[in-house]
XYZ file of C-alpha atoms in Angstrom:
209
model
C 0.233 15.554 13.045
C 3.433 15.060 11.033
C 6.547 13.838 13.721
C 10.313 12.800 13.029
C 10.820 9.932 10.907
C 11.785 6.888 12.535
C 13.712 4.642 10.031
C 16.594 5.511 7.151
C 15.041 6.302 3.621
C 17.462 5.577 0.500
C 15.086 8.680 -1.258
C 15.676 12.088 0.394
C 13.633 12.851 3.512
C 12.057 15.715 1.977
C 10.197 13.345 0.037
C 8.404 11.923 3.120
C 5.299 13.245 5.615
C 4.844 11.079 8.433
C 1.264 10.999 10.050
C 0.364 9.896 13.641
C -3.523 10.198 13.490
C -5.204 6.548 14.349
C -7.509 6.015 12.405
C -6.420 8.184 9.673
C -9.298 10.935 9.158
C -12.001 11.280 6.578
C -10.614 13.028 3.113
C -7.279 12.156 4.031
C -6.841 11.874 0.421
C -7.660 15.233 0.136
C -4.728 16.176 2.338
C -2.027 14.291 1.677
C 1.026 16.176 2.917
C -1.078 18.845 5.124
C -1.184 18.509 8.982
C -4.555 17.675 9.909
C -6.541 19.372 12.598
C -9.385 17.014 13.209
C -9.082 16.534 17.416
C -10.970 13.484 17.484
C -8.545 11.043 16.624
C -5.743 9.195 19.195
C -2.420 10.605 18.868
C 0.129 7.824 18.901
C 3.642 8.145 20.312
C 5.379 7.283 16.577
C 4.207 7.404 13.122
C 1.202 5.177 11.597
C 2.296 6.180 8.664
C 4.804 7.593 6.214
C 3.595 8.465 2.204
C 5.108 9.837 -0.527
C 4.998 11.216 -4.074
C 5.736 8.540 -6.240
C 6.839 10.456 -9.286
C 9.324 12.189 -7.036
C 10.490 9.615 -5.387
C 10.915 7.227 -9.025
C 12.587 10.635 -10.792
C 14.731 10.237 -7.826
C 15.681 6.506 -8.869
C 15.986 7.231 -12.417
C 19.012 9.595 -11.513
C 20.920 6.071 -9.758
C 22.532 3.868 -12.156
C 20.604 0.757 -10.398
C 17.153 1.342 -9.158
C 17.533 1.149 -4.891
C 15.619 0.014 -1.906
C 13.005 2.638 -0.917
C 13.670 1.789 2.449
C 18.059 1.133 4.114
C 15.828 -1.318 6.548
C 12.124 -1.884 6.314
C 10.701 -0.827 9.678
C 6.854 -1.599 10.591
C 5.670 1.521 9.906
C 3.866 1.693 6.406
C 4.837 3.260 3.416
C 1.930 5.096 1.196
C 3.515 5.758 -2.348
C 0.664 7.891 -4.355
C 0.972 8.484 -7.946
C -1.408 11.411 -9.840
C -3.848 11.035 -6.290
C -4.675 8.861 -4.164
C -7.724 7.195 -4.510
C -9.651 4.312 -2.375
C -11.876 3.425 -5.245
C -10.843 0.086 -6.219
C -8.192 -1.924 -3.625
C -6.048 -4.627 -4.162
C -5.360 -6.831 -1.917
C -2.412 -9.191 -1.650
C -2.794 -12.098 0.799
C 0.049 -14.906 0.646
C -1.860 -17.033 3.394
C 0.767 -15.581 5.838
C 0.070 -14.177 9.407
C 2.269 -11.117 8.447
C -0.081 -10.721 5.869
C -3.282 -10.962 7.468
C -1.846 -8.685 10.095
C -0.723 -6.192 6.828
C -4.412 -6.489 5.710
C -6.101 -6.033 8.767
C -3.453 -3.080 10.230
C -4.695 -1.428 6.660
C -8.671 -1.890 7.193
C -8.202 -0.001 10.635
C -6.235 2.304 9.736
C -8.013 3.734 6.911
C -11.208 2.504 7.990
C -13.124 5.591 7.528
C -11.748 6.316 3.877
C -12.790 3.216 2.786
C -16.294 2.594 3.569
C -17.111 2.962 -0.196
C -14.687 1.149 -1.860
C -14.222 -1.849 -3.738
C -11.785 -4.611 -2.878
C -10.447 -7.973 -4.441
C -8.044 -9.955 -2.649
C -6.056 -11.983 -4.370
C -4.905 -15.071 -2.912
C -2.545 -18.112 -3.533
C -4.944 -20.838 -5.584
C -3.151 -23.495 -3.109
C -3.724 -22.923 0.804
C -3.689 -25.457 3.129
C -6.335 -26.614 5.045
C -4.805 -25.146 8.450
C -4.756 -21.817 6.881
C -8.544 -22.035 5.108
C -10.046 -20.276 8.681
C -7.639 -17.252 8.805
C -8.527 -17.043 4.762
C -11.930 -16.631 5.321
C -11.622 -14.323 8.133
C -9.272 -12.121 6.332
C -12.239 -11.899 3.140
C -15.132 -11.605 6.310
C -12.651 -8.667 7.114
C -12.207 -7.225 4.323
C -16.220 -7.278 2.998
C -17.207 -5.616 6.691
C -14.530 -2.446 5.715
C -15.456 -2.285 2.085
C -18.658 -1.753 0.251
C -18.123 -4.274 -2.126
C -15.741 -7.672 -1.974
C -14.236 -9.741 -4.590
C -12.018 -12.727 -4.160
C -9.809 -14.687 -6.455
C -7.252 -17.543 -6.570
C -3.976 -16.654 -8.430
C -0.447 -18.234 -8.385
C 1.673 -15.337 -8.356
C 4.687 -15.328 -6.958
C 6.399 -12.019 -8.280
C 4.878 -8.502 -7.262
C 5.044 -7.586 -11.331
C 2.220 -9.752 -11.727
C 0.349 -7.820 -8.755
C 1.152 -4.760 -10.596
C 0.455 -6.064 -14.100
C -3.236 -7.247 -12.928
C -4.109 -4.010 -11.112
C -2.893 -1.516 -13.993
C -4.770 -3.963 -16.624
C -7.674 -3.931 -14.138
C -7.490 -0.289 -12.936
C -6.847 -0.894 -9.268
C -6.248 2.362 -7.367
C -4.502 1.084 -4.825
C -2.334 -1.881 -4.135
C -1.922 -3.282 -0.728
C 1.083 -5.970 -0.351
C 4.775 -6.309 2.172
C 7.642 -4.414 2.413
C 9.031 -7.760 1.739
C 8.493 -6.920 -1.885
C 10.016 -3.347 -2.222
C 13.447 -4.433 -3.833
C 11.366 -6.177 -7.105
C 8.778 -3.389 -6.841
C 11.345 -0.926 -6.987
C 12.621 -2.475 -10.135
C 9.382 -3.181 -11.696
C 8.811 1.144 -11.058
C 11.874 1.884 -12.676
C 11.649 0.396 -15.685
C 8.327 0.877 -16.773
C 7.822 4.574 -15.649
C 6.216 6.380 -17.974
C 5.977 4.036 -20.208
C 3.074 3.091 -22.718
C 1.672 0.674 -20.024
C 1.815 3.125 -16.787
C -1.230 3.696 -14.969
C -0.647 7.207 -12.745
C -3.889 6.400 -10.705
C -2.424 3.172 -9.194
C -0.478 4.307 -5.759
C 0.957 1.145 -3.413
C 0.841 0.560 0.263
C 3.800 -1.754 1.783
C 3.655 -2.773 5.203
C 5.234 -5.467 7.560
């Protein structure tokens, strides 16, 4: 079920589908942008989600002379940007040893929990965590490897959301999970390297808060 949007877009609404299906049904990938019918699922009183097509949305930046927020003020509804299609084949997780983190990860799992059954995940997380964080780490992997059919974990020190996107186009990721927190630089990142020699149009991102 699509329903009104709830926050202020810089791209034009017409851009956006909103969804309010929890969990998000089977094939949803399928339908991106149709109204499902599939009765089984709670209806929630505001949107779970909100996606888009990114090559419409980054033709859209490419006619500002600065590339723009996606978003006048992140709200905590997601944001599903799909390139070419969306695929759940191979995720990518970012975890900054953050509660709002684990809480984007895990909000993610349940959400598409049915879509992702087959897929396989890496997280990626800070190689320096401290030891009161270590439990909620291995939860968040325990998590992840109960959602996904296959888990892979690894310690990096990134600290800019190019180097997410740099690993999962030179890796083939289908899917990036990471925070809203990152949109501005992401935005950027998009705009400058669309369509270029190293763009990957199976790679679509999911930003949350």
């Amino acid at each position: 079920m699509q329903a009104k949007l709830e926050t202020q877009f810089a791209f034009p609404s017409e851009l956006i589908t909103s969804y309010q299906e929890m969990p998000l049904p089977e094939g949803f990938k399928i339908n991106l942008g149709a109204k499902p019918d599939n009765k089984t699922f709670q209806i929630t009183a505001k949107p779970v989600l909100y996606t888009a097509h990114l090559p419409r949305v980054l033709d859209w930046l490419h006619g500002l002379d600065q590339p723009s927020l996606l978003e006048k003020e992140p709200c905590d509804t997601p944001v599903l940007l799909f390139d070419k299609a969306l695929s759940f084949e191979r995720l990518l997780f970012h975890y900054d040893g953050t509660p709002a983190s684990a809480k984007i990860i895990k909000h993610f799992l349940h959400l598409f929990s049915v879509n992702i059954q087959e897929s396989k995940a890496t997280i990626i997380s800070p190689a320096f965590i401290p030891k009161s964080k270590l439990k909620e780490e291995q939860e968040i992997i325990q998590e992840v490897a109960d959602h996904t059919a296959e888990t892979s974990f690894i310690k990096f020190n990134f600290d800019r959301i190019g180097d997410f996107w740099s690993y999962a186009v030179k890796h083939q990721k289908t899917l990036l999970v990471t925070t809203k927190n990152n949109q501005s630089d992401l935005a950027k990142v998009l705009f400058h390297f669309y369509k270029g020699g190293l763009w990957y149009d199976k790679l679509s991102f999911y930003l949350a808060l």
